[in-house]
mmCIF file of C-alpha atoms in Angstrom:
data_model
loop_
_atom_site.group_PDB
_atom_site.id
_atom_site.type_symbol
_atom_site.label_atom_id
_atom_site.label_comp_id
_atom_site.label_asym_id
_atom_site.label_seq_id
_atom_site.Cartn_x
_atom_site.Cartn_y
_atom_site.Cartn_z
ATOM 1 C CA MET A 27 0.000 0.000 0.000
ATOM 2 C CA SER A 28 1.049 3.589 -0.557
ATOM 3 C CA ILE A 29 0.673 5.956 2.384
ATOM 4 C CA LYS A 30 0.913 9.697 1.853
ATOM 5 C CA ARG A 31 -1.655 11.434 4.064
ATOM 6 C CA ILE A 32 -1.909 10.564 7.749
ATOM 7 C CA HIS A 33 -4.569 11.651 10.218
ATOM 8 C CA ILE A 34 -3.397 11.935 13.823
ATOM 9 C CA ILE A 35 -6.000 12.268 16.561
ATOM 10 C CA GLY A 36 -4.765 13.850 19.778
ATOM 11 C CA GLY A 37 -2.854 17.100 20.287
ATOM 12 C CA GLY A 38 -0.758 16.416 23.373
ATOM 13 C CA ILE A 39 2.935 15.593 23.498
ATOM 14 C CA ILE A 40 2.400 12.089 22.059
ATOM 15 C CA GLY A 41 0.353 13.236 19.078
ATOM 16 C CA LEU A 42 2.578 16.197 18.292
ATOM 17 C CA THR A 43 5.921 14.392 18.437
ATOM 18 C CA THR A 44 4.440 11.582 16.335
ATOM 19 C CA ALA A 45 3.262 14.142 13.803
ATOM 20 C CA ILE A 46 6.686 15.771 13.527
ATOM 21 C CA GLN A 47 8.447 12.412 13.247
ATOM 22 C CA LEU A 48 6.181 11.457 10.335
ATOM 23 C CA GLN A 49 6.630 14.861 8.694
ATOM 24 C CA GLN A 50 10.373 14.300 8.776
ATOM 25 C CA GLN A 51 9.790 11.030 6.937
ATOM 26 C CA GLY A 52 7.971 12.912 4.199
ATOM 27 C CA TYR A 53 4.288 12.345 5.003
ATOM 28 C CA GLN A 54 1.473 14.907 4.920
ATOM 29 C CA ILE A 55 -0.019 15.234 8.387
ATOM 30 C CA HIS A 56 -3.319 16.501 9.731
ATOM 31 C CA ILE A 57 -4.128 16.621 13.456
ATOM 32 C CA THR A 58 -7.587 16.617 14.992
ATOM 33 C CA ALA A 59 -7.583 17.413 18.704
ATOM 34 C CA ALA A 60 -10.166 18.362 21.309
ATOM 35 C CA ALA A 61 -7.607 20.710 22.875
ATOM 36 C CA ILE A 62 -4.076 21.913 22.232
ATOM 37 C CA SER A 63 -1.403 23.718 24.239
ATOM 38 C CA PRO A 64 -1.680 25.359 26.721
ATOM 39 C CA SER A 65 -4.815 23.342 27.566
ATOM 40 C CA THR A 66 -3.456 19.788 27.553
ATOM 41 C CA THR A 67 -2.246 17.476 30.307
ATOM 42 C CA SER A 68 1.237 17.772 28.782
ATOM 43 C CA ASP A 69 1.346 21.485 29.644
ATOM 44 C CA ILE A 70 1.121 20.900 33.390
ATOM 45 C CA ALA A 71 3.434 17.901 33.589
ATOM 46 C CA GLY A 72 6.378 17.894 35.963
ATOM 47 C CA ALA A 73 8.329 17.289 32.743
ATOM 48 C CA LEU A 74 11.434 15.663 34.170
ATOM 49 C CA PHE A 75 12.873 13.033 31.860
ATOM 50 C CA GLU A 76 12.467 9.741 33.733
ATOM 51 C CA PRO A 77 10.295 6.679 33.092
ATOM 52 C CA ILE A 78 7.853 6.308 35.989
ATOM 53 C CA ALA A 79 7.579 2.978 37.783
ATOM 54 C CA GLY A 80 4.511 0.990 36.779
ATOM 55 C CA THR A 81 4.673 1.829 33.074
ATOM 56 C CA GLY A 82 5.581 -1.037 30.742
ATOM 57 C CA PRO A 83 6.577 -3.182 29.007
ATOM 58 C CA ALA A 84 10.000 -2.795 30.654
ATOM 59 C CA GLU A 85 12.189 -3.686 27.656
ATOM 60 C CA LYS A 86 10.293 -1.326 25.361
ATOM 61 C CA ILE A 87 10.383 1.436 27.985
ATOM 62 C CA LYS A 88 14.165 1.100 28.072
ATOM 63 C CA GLU A 89 14.375 1.231 24.270
ATOM 64 C CA TRP A 90 11.995 4.187 23.888
ATOM 65 C CA SER A 91 13.641 6.087 26.751
ATOM 66 C CA SER A 92 17.133 5.726 25.332
ATOM 67 C CA SER A 93 16.023 6.988 21.943
ATOM 68 C CA ALA A 94 14.071 9.898 23.442
ATOM 69 C CA PHE A 95 16.874 10.994 25.755
ATOM 70 C CA GLN A 96 19.309 11.450 22.884
ATOM 71 C CA LYS A 97 16.733 13.567 21.078
ATOM 72 C CA PHE A 98 16.068 15.761 24.126
ATOM 73 C CA TYR A 99 19.762 16.170 24.859
ATOM 74 C CA THR A 100 20.269 17.524 21.328
ATOM 75 C CA LEU A 101 17.243 19.821 21.687
ATOM 76 C CA SER A 102 18.691 21.268 24.921
ATOM 77 C CA GLU A 103 21.276 23.072 22.757
ATOM 78 C CA ASN A 104 18.438 25.229 21.370
ATOM 79 C CA LYS A 105 17.151 27.604 24.078
ATOM 80 C CA GLU A 106 13.891 28.148 22.184
ATOM 81 C CA THR A 107 12.808 24.567 22.992
ATOM 82 C CA GLY A 108 12.640 25.073 26.770
ATOM 83 C CA VAL A 109 14.706 21.897 27.299
ATOM 84 C CA VAL A 110 17.386 22.206 30.014
ATOM 85 C CA VAL A 111 20.052 19.758 31.238
ATOM 86 C CA THR A 112 19.960 19.170 35.001
ATOM 87 C CA PHE A 113 20.641 16.576 37.701
ATOM 88 C CA SER A 114 17.998 14.630 39.574
ATOM 89 C CA ARG A 115 18.403 13.024 43.004
ATOM 90 C CA GLU A 116 16.002 10.262 43.979
ATOM 91 C CA TYR A 117 15.563 9.070 47.564
ATOM 92 C CA PHE A 118 13.867 5.985 49.004
ATOM 93 C CA CYS A 119 12.874 4.716 52.454
ATOM 94 C CA ARG A 120 14.267 1.250 51.670
ATOM 95 C CA LYS A 121 17.062 -0.321 49.629
ATOM 96 C CA VAL A 122 16.292 -0.359 45.891
ATOM 97 C CA GLU A 123 17.808 -1.900 42.774
ATOM 98 C CA ASP A 124 19.049 0.271 39.937
ATOM 99 C CA PRO A 125 16.183 1.179 37.566
ATOM 100 C CA CYS A 126 15.941 -0.543 34.175
ATOM 101 C CA TRP A 127 16.434 2.822 32.479
ATOM 102 C CA ARG A 128 19.723 3.709 34.207
ATOM 103 C CA ASP A 129 21.668 3.446 30.923
ATOM 104 C CA SER A 130 19.188 5.752 29.191
ATOM 105 C CA VAL A 131 20.453 8.744 31.196
ATOM 106 C CA ARG A 132 23.951 10.071 31.874
ATOM 107 C CA ARG A 133 26.275 9.977 34.885
ATOM 108 C CA PHE A 134 24.098 7.663 36.959
ATOM 109 C CA ARG A 135 25.522 6.741 40.379
ATOM 110 C CA LYS A 136 24.310 5.574 43.773
ATOM 111 C CA LEU A 137 24.297 8.132 46.576
ATOM 112 C CA SER A 138 26.229 7.545 49.778
ATOM 113 C CA PRO A 139 24.393 7.884 53.137
ATOM 114 C CA SER A 140 26.270 11.141 53.789
ATOM 115 C CA GLU A 141 24.400 12.641 50.815
ATOM 116 C CA PHE A 142 20.911 11.831 52.144
ATOM 117 C CA PRO A 143 18.746 14.690 53.488
ATOM 118 C CA ASN A 144 17.931 14.588 57.207
ATOM 119 C CA SER A 145 14.246 13.859 56.624
ATOM 120 C CA PHE A 146 11.811 11.042 55.832
ATOM 121 C CA GLY A 147 14.129 8.279 57.151
ATOM 122 C CA ILE A 148 15.809 7.906 53.757
ATOM 123 C CA GLN A 149 17.697 4.607 53.269
ATOM 124 C CA ASP A 150 18.836 4.666 49.643
ATOM 125 C CA GLY A 151 19.139 6.921 46.607
ATOM 126 C CA TYR A 152 20.819 7.720 43.325
ATOM 127 C CA VAL A 153 21.604 10.744 41.160
ATOM 128 C CA PHE A 154 21.798 11.116 37.392
ATOM 129 C CA GLU A 155 22.095 13.755 34.694
ATOM 130 C CA THR A 156 18.899 14.229 32.737
ATOM 131 C CA VAL A 157 16.778 16.907 31.076
ATOM 132 C CA VAL A 158 13.761 18.877 32.197
ATOM 133 C CA LEU A 159 11.277 20.756 30.029
ATOM 134 C CA ASN A 160 9.272 23.887 30.419
ATOM 135 C CA PRO A 161 6.242 22.137 28.891
ATOM 136 C CA SER A 162 4.373 25.135 27.489
ATOM 137 C CA THR A 163 7.561 26.496 25.903
ATOM 138 C CA PHE A 164 8.356 23.106 24.424
ATOM 139 C CA MET A 165 4.819 22.538 23.134
ATOM 140 C CA ALA A 166 4.762 25.992 21.517
ATOM 141 C CA TRP A 167 8.067 25.204 19.807
ATOM 142 C CA LEU A 168 6.698 21.871 18.539
ATOM 143 C CA TRP A 169 3.565 23.498 17.114
ATOM 144 C CA LYS A 170 5.674 26.134 15.363
ATOM 145 C CA ASP A 171 7.776 23.390 13.770
ATOM 146 C CA TYR A 172 4.680 21.380 12.848
ATOM 147 C CA PHE A 173 2.997 24.261 11.014
ATOM 148 C CA LYS A 174 6.262 25.306 9.363
ATOM 149 C CA ASN A 175 6.417 21.852 7.782
ATOM 150 C CA GLY A 176 2.902 22.096 6.342
ATOM 151 C CA GLY A 177 0.892 20.443 9.085
ATOM 152 C CA THR A 178 -2.801 21.257 9.450
ATOM 153 C CA LEU A 179 -5.053 21.266 12.498
ATOM 154 C CA LYS A 180 -8.724 20.996 13.372
ATOM 155 C CA ILE A 181 -9.964 21.598 16.917
ATOM 156 C CA ASP A 182 -12.774 19.110 17.394
ATOM 157 C CA SER A 183 -13.736 16.276 19.709
ATOM 158 C CA ILE A 184 -13.655 12.726 18.385
ATOM 159 C CA ASP A 185 -16.618 10.685 19.572
ATOM 160 C CA SER A 186 -16.197 7.597 17.402
ATOM 161 C CA LEU A 187 -13.266 5.874 15.707
ATOM 162 C CA ASP A 188 -15.599 4.451 13.071
ATOM 163 C CA GLU A 189 -16.079 7.872 11.467
ATOM 164 C CA VAL A 190 -12.354 8.634 11.561
ATOM 165 C CA LEU A 191 -11.460 5.303 9.972
ATOM 166 C CA LYS A 192 -13.658 5.686 6.868
ATOM 167 C CA LYS A 193 -11.635 5.726 3.643
ATOM 168 C CA SER A 194 -13.815 8.545 2.379
ATOM 169 C CA THR A 195 -12.011 10.957 4.745
ATOM 170 C CA GLY A 196 -9.188 11.265 2.208
ATOM 171 C CA PHE A 197 -6.462 9.868 4.485
ATOM 172 C CA ASP A 198 -4.446 6.679 4.132
ATOM 173 C CA LEU A 199 -3.773 5.943 7.799
ATOM 174 C CA VAL A 200 -4.913 7.028 11.276
ATOM 175 C CA VAL A 201 -2.703 7.291 14.364
ATOM 176 C CA ASN A 202 -4.549 7.295 17.676
ATOM 177 C CA CYS A 203 -2.777 9.442 20.310
ATOM 178 C CA THR A 204 -5.823 10.328 22.402
ATOM 179 C CA GLY A 205 -4.447 9.420 25.831
ATOM 180 C CA LEU A 206 -7.181 8.992 28.424
ATOM 181 C CA GLN A 207 -9.925 9.374 25.817
ATOM 182 C CA ALA A 208 -8.784 6.064 24.313
ATOM 183 C CA ARG A 209 -10.605 4.363 27.197
ATOM 184 C CA PHE A 210 -13.874 5.313 25.499
ATOM 185 C CA LEU A 211 -12.863 5.483 21.819
ATOM 186 C CA CYS A 212 -11.281 2.019 21.905
ATOM 187 C CA ASN A 213 -13.482 0.546 24.612
ATOM 188 C CA ASP A 214 -10.257 -0.135 26.525
ATOM 189 C CA PRO A 215 -10.873 -0.492 30.287
ATOM 190 C CA GLU A 216 -7.123 -0.903 30.843
ATOM 191 C CA VAL A 217 -6.813 2.876 30.438
ATOM 192 C CA TYR A 218 -7.659 4.809 33.587
ATOM 193 C CA PRO A 219 -6.822 8.177 35.142
ATOM 194 C CA ILE A 220 -4.318 8.862 37.885
ATOM 195 C CA LYS A 221 -4.885 12.349 39.212
ATOM 196 C CA GLY A 222 -1.835 14.539 39.649
ATOM 197 C CA GLN A 223 -1.522 17.889 41.392
ATOM 198 C CA ILE A 224 1.343 20.394 41.581
ATOM 199 C CA LEU A 225 2.117 23.927 42.602
ATOM 200 C CA ARG A 226 4.687 26.242 41.057
ATOM 201 C CA VAL A 227 6.920 28.491 43.136
ATOM 202 C CA TRP A 228 9.582 31.070 42.403
ATOM 203 C CA ALA A 229 12.885 29.593 43.623
ATOM 204 C CA PRO A 230 15.752 30.348 41.204
ATOM 205 C CA TRP A 231 18.247 29.012 43.753
ATOM 206 C CA VAL A 232 16.955 25.462 43.155
ATOM 207 C CA THR A 233 19.001 24.098 40.247
ATOM 208 C CA GLU A 234 18.639 20.318 40.672
ATOM 209 C CA ALA A 235 15.563 18.118 40.760
ATOM 210 C CA CYS A 236 14.928 15.750 43.646
ATOM 211 C CA CYS A 237 12.286 13.209 44.486
ATOM 212 C CA PHE A 238 11.342 11.041 47.461
ATOM 213 C CA LEU A 239 9.294 7.875 46.916
ATOM 214 C CA GLU A 240 7.935 6.177 50.023
ATOM 215 C CA GLN A 241 6.754 3.100 48.083
ATOM 216 C CA LYS A 242 4.997 1.678 51.145
ATOM 217 C CA SER A 243 1.829 1.200 49.095
ATOM 218 C CA PRO A 244 0.458 2.277 45.678
ATOM 219 C CA SER A 245 -1.274 5.210 47.377
ATOM 220 C CA SER A 246 1.857 6.446 49.202
ATOM 221 C CA PRO A 247 2.636 10.094 48.434
ATOM 222 C CA VAL A 248 5.458 11.026 46.119
ATOM 223 C CA THR A 249 7.387 14.215 46.817
ATOM 224 C CA TYR A 250 9.228 15.907 43.962
ATOM 225 C CA ILE A 251 10.908 19.226 43.278
ATOM 226 C CA ILE A 252 11.647 20.079 39.646
ATOM 227 C CA PRO A 253 13.289 23.333 38.485
ATOM 228 C CA ARG A 254 12.037 24.544 35.111
ATOM 229 C CA GLY A 255 15.213 26.402 34.169
ATOM 230 C CA ASP A 256 13.528 29.826 34.235
ATOM 231 C CA GLY A 257 13.511 30.389 38.017
ATOM 232 C CA SER A 258 10.195 28.644 38.589
ATOM 233 C CA VAL A 259 10.065 25.289 40.343
ATOM 234 C CA VAL A 260 7.380 22.586 40.314
ATOM 235 C CA LEU A 261 6.431 21.050 43.666
ATOM 236 C CA GLY A 262 4.509 17.808 43.694
ATOM 237 C CA GLY A 263 2.818 15.593 43.852
ATOM 238 C CA LEU A 264 -0.185 13.345 43.902
ATOM 239 C CA PHE A 265 -0.960 9.882 42.486
ATOM 240 C CA ARG A 266 -4.667 9.298 43.051
ATOM 241 C CA THR A 267 -5.774 6.211 41.114
ATOM 242 C CA ASP A 268 -8.992 6.101 39.069
ATOM 243 C CA ASN A 269 -9.914 9.632 40.110
ATOM 244 C CA TRP A 270 -11.609 11.808 37.474
ATOM 245 C CA ASP A 271 -11.743 14.979 39.587
ATOM 246 C CA THR A 272 -9.847 17.858 37.949
ATOM 247 C CA THR A 273 -10.343 20.432 40.698
ATOM 248 C CA ILE A 274 -7.584 21.612 43.030
ATOM 249 C CA ASP A 275 -7.610 19.927 46.444
ATOM 250 C CA TRP A 276 -6.349 22.727 48.700
ATOM 251 C CA GLU A 277 -5.567 20.412 51.598
ATOM 252 C CA ILE A 278 -3.406 18.319 49.261
ATOM 253 C CA ALA A 279 -1.730 21.517 48.004
ATOM 254 C CA LYS A 280 -0.801 22.380 51.591
ATOM 255 C CA GLU A 281 0.557 18.874 52.205
ATOM 256 C CA ILE A 282 2.636 18.939 49.010
ATOM 257 C CA ARG A 283 4.259 22.215 49.988
ATOM 258 C CA GLU A 284 5.004 20.975 53.510
ATOM 259 C CA ARG A 285 6.586 17.747 52.239
ATOM 260 C CA CYS A 286 8.762 19.631 49.758
ATOM 261 C CA ILE A 287 9.940 22.007 52.489
ATOM 262 C CA GLN A 288 10.917 18.974 54.564
ATOM 263 C CA LEU A 289 13.074 17.809 51.674
ATOM 264 C CA VAL A 290 14.491 21.270 50.813
ATOM 265 C CA PRO A 291 13.934 23.672 53.745
ATOM 266 C CA GLN A 292 14.931 26.738 51.683
ATOM 267 C CA LEU A 293 11.615 26.402 49.829
ATOM 268 C CA GLY A 294 9.847 27.776 52.901
ATOM 269 C CA THR A 295 10.367 31.339 51.627
ATOM 270 C CA ALA A 296 9.468 30.649 47.985
ATOM 271 C CA GLU A 297 6.615 32.672 46.478
ATOM 272 C CA ILE A 298 3.714 30.548 45.198
ATOM 273 C CA LEU A 299 3.006 31.227 41.510
ATOM 274 C CA GLY A 300 0.054 28.926 40.907
ATOM 275 C CA HIS A 301 -1.593 25.502 41.232
ATOM 276 C CA SER A 302 -2.522 22.882 38.626
ATOM 277 C CA CYS A 303 -3.935 19.393 38.437
ATOM 278 C CA GLY A 304 -4.496 16.915 35.632
ATOM 279 C CA LEU A 305 -5.221 13.269 34.802
ATOM 280 C CA ARG A 306 -2.421 10.956 33.727
ATOM 281 C CA PRO A 307 -3.602 8.459 31.053
ATOM 282 C CA TRP A 308 -2.417 5.300 32.812
ATOM 283 C CA ARG A 309 -2.210 1.797 31.381
ATOM 284 C CA LYS A 310 -0.182 -1.163 32.634
ATOM 285 C CA ASN A 311 1.495 -1.419 29.232
ATOM 286 C CA VAL A 312 1.695 1.305 26.607
ATOM 287 C CA ARG A 313 -0.388 0.324 23.614
ATOM 288 C CA LEU A 314 1.671 0.848 20.473
ATOM 289 C CA GLU A 315 0.473 -1.400 17.681
ATOM 290 C CA LEU A 316 -0.936 -1.498 14.169
ATOM 291 C CA VAL A 317 -4.508 -2.694 13.638
ATOM 292 C CA GLN A 318 -5.411 -3.532 10.065
ATOM 293 C CA PRO A 319 -8.762 -2.384 8.612
ATOM 294 C CA LYS A 320 -11.796 -4.457 9.532
ATOM 295 C CA ASP A 321 -13.284 -4.108 6.035
ATOM 296 C CA SER A 322 -12.540 -2.640 2.606
ATOM 297 C CA ASN A 323 -14.072 0.708 3.528
ATOM 298 C CA SER A 324 -11.869 1.280 6.570
ATOM 299 C CA LEU A 325 -8.336 2.537 7.173
ATOM 300 C CA PRO A 326 -5.529 0.935 9.151
ATOM 301 C CA ILE A 327 -4.848 2.534 12.531
ATOM 302 C CA ILE A 328 -1.780 2.694 14.755
ATOM 303 C CA HIS A 329 -2.578 3.033 18.457
ATOM 304 C CA ASN A 330 -0.078 5.026 20.510
ATOM 305 C CA TYR A 331 -1.513 5.672 23.968
ATOM 306 C CA GLY A 332 -1.357 4.697 27.634
ATOM 307 C CA HIS A 333 1.932 6.401 28.580
ATOM 308 C CA GLY A 334 0.821 7.226 32.129
ATOM 309 C CA GLY A 335 3.070 9.801 33.758
ATOM 310 C CA SER A 336 5.886 9.174 31.258
ATOM 311 C CA GLY A 337 4.414 10.836 28.180
ATOM 312 C CA ILE A 338 7.182 13.395 27.795
ATOM 313 C CA THR A 339 9.866 10.802 28.565
ATOM 314 C CA LEU A 340 8.599 8.271 26.022
ATOM 315 C CA ALA A 341 7.190 10.578 23.331
ATOM 316 C CA TRP A 342 10.094 10.682 20.870
ATOM 317 C CA GLY A 343 10.906 6.989 21.255
ATOM 318 C CA CYS A 344 7.309 5.975 20.598
ATOM 319 C CA ALA A 345 7.090 8.423 17.705
ATOM 320 C CA GLY A 346 10.128 6.747 16.177
ATOM 321 C CA GLU A 347 8.502 3.325 16.461
ATOM 322 C CA VAL A 348 5.327 4.637 14.809
ATOM 323 C CA GLY A 349 7.570 5.918 12.030
ATOM 324 C CA GLU A 350 9.072 2.450 11.571
ATOM 325 C CA ILE A 351 5.627 0.853 11.388
ATOM 326 C CA VAL A 352 4.521 3.326 8.718
ATOM 327 C CA LYS A 353 7.729 2.762 6.795
ATOM 328 C CA SER A 354 7.113 -0.990 6.791
ATOM 329 C CA LEU A 355 3.567 -0.457 5.506
ATOM 330 C CA ASN A 356 4.512 1.851 2.702
ATOM 331 C CA SER A 357 5.638 0.123 -0.450
ATOM 332 C CA THR A 358 6.184 3.452 -2.231
ATOM 333 C CA ARG A 359 7.514 5.542 0.573
ATOM 334 C CA PRO A 360 7.763 9.322 -0.116
ATOM 335 C CA GLN A 361 11.238 10.798 -0.074
ATOM 336 C CA SER A 362 12.349 12.035 3.328
ATOM 337 C CA LYS A 363 12.651 15.790 3.896
ATOM 338 C CA LEU A 364 15.853 15.292 5.874
#
C-alpha cells in the first residue's frame, strides 16, 4: 500500500511528536484534537525526563527512553525549545535496585548515606544527569515546527473511531494518540486516570531536581521538586488512582508544599506562583500497535496511547517506532525531507 496522508487524533505531546516524526519522513499530516497547548495534560506535567515505575513493558520502555533521551539532549542546545540539562536526586525509604532505564540517562551513580537529606528516614538513593522541560515552551516550539512543515489542524472532539477510519475521509492511515480518551474510543478499560496535582513556586536558587518515593503502598505520596530552568520550580505531587476529579484539592496543596519544604527547607520562603492538576492516562502497558482495517471501507490505525506519567519521557521513542511501522507499511515511501 502507498501511504501519503496521515490523520493523527490527539494534540498532546504524544500526538505532536508523532506528527513531527512522520513529517520528517515525508508524510502529509493533519491533526484533529479536542484541545491543544496550553490546555493539555502535557502542559502541566512535571516534565522531568524519567520513566515512571509501573509503566511497561520494561524492555520497550528502556528502548523508547534511550532513543528519546538522545533527542532531548540535542534539543537542549536550542534555548527556544525550553529543554534544560539538570541533575535529579532520587531518595527511598528502603534499599532499591538500579532502575531498568539507568543506561538511558547520563552519569548515573548511587548516593552515599552522607548525601541523604535529614528527613523522611531515607535509606537509599541515586543521582543522574537528565533533562527537564518547560512544557508550554516546548509545546509551543513543537507546534511552530509542525505548522512550518505544512501540518494542518482541526480543533474538534472525536466521539467515534468508526467515522475517523472511513476511507472517504481522504487519508491513508490514522494514528490514535488520544491518551485517556482512548478508554472510550477504543473501549479499553485498561486505560484509567491517575490524578496529579502540583504547585509552582519562584525559587531560582533550586538548580537540581529531587524526588522522594515512600513506596509503602500504591497510594503512598510522592514528593518531587523540579526546576524549570527559568527560576520557577514545580512542587509535587499526587498519584490518586482512578480519580476523574480535575479540581484543586487545597488540603493536598498544603501537604505537598510541607513535604517539599521537609526535603528542601529553603523552599519555605518561595513565592507561590500557581496551582494545577491533571489526569495521567495510565495503562499497565503502553499500547503501540498497528490494527489492520476491519473491512474494505476502513483505514488501518496505529494506536499510541497509555503512557501514564511518562508521556514526555517516552514521546520521541514511541514516535520513532510509529515511524518504523509506517515505513514498513509503505511500499512506495515518499522521499524524506531530511
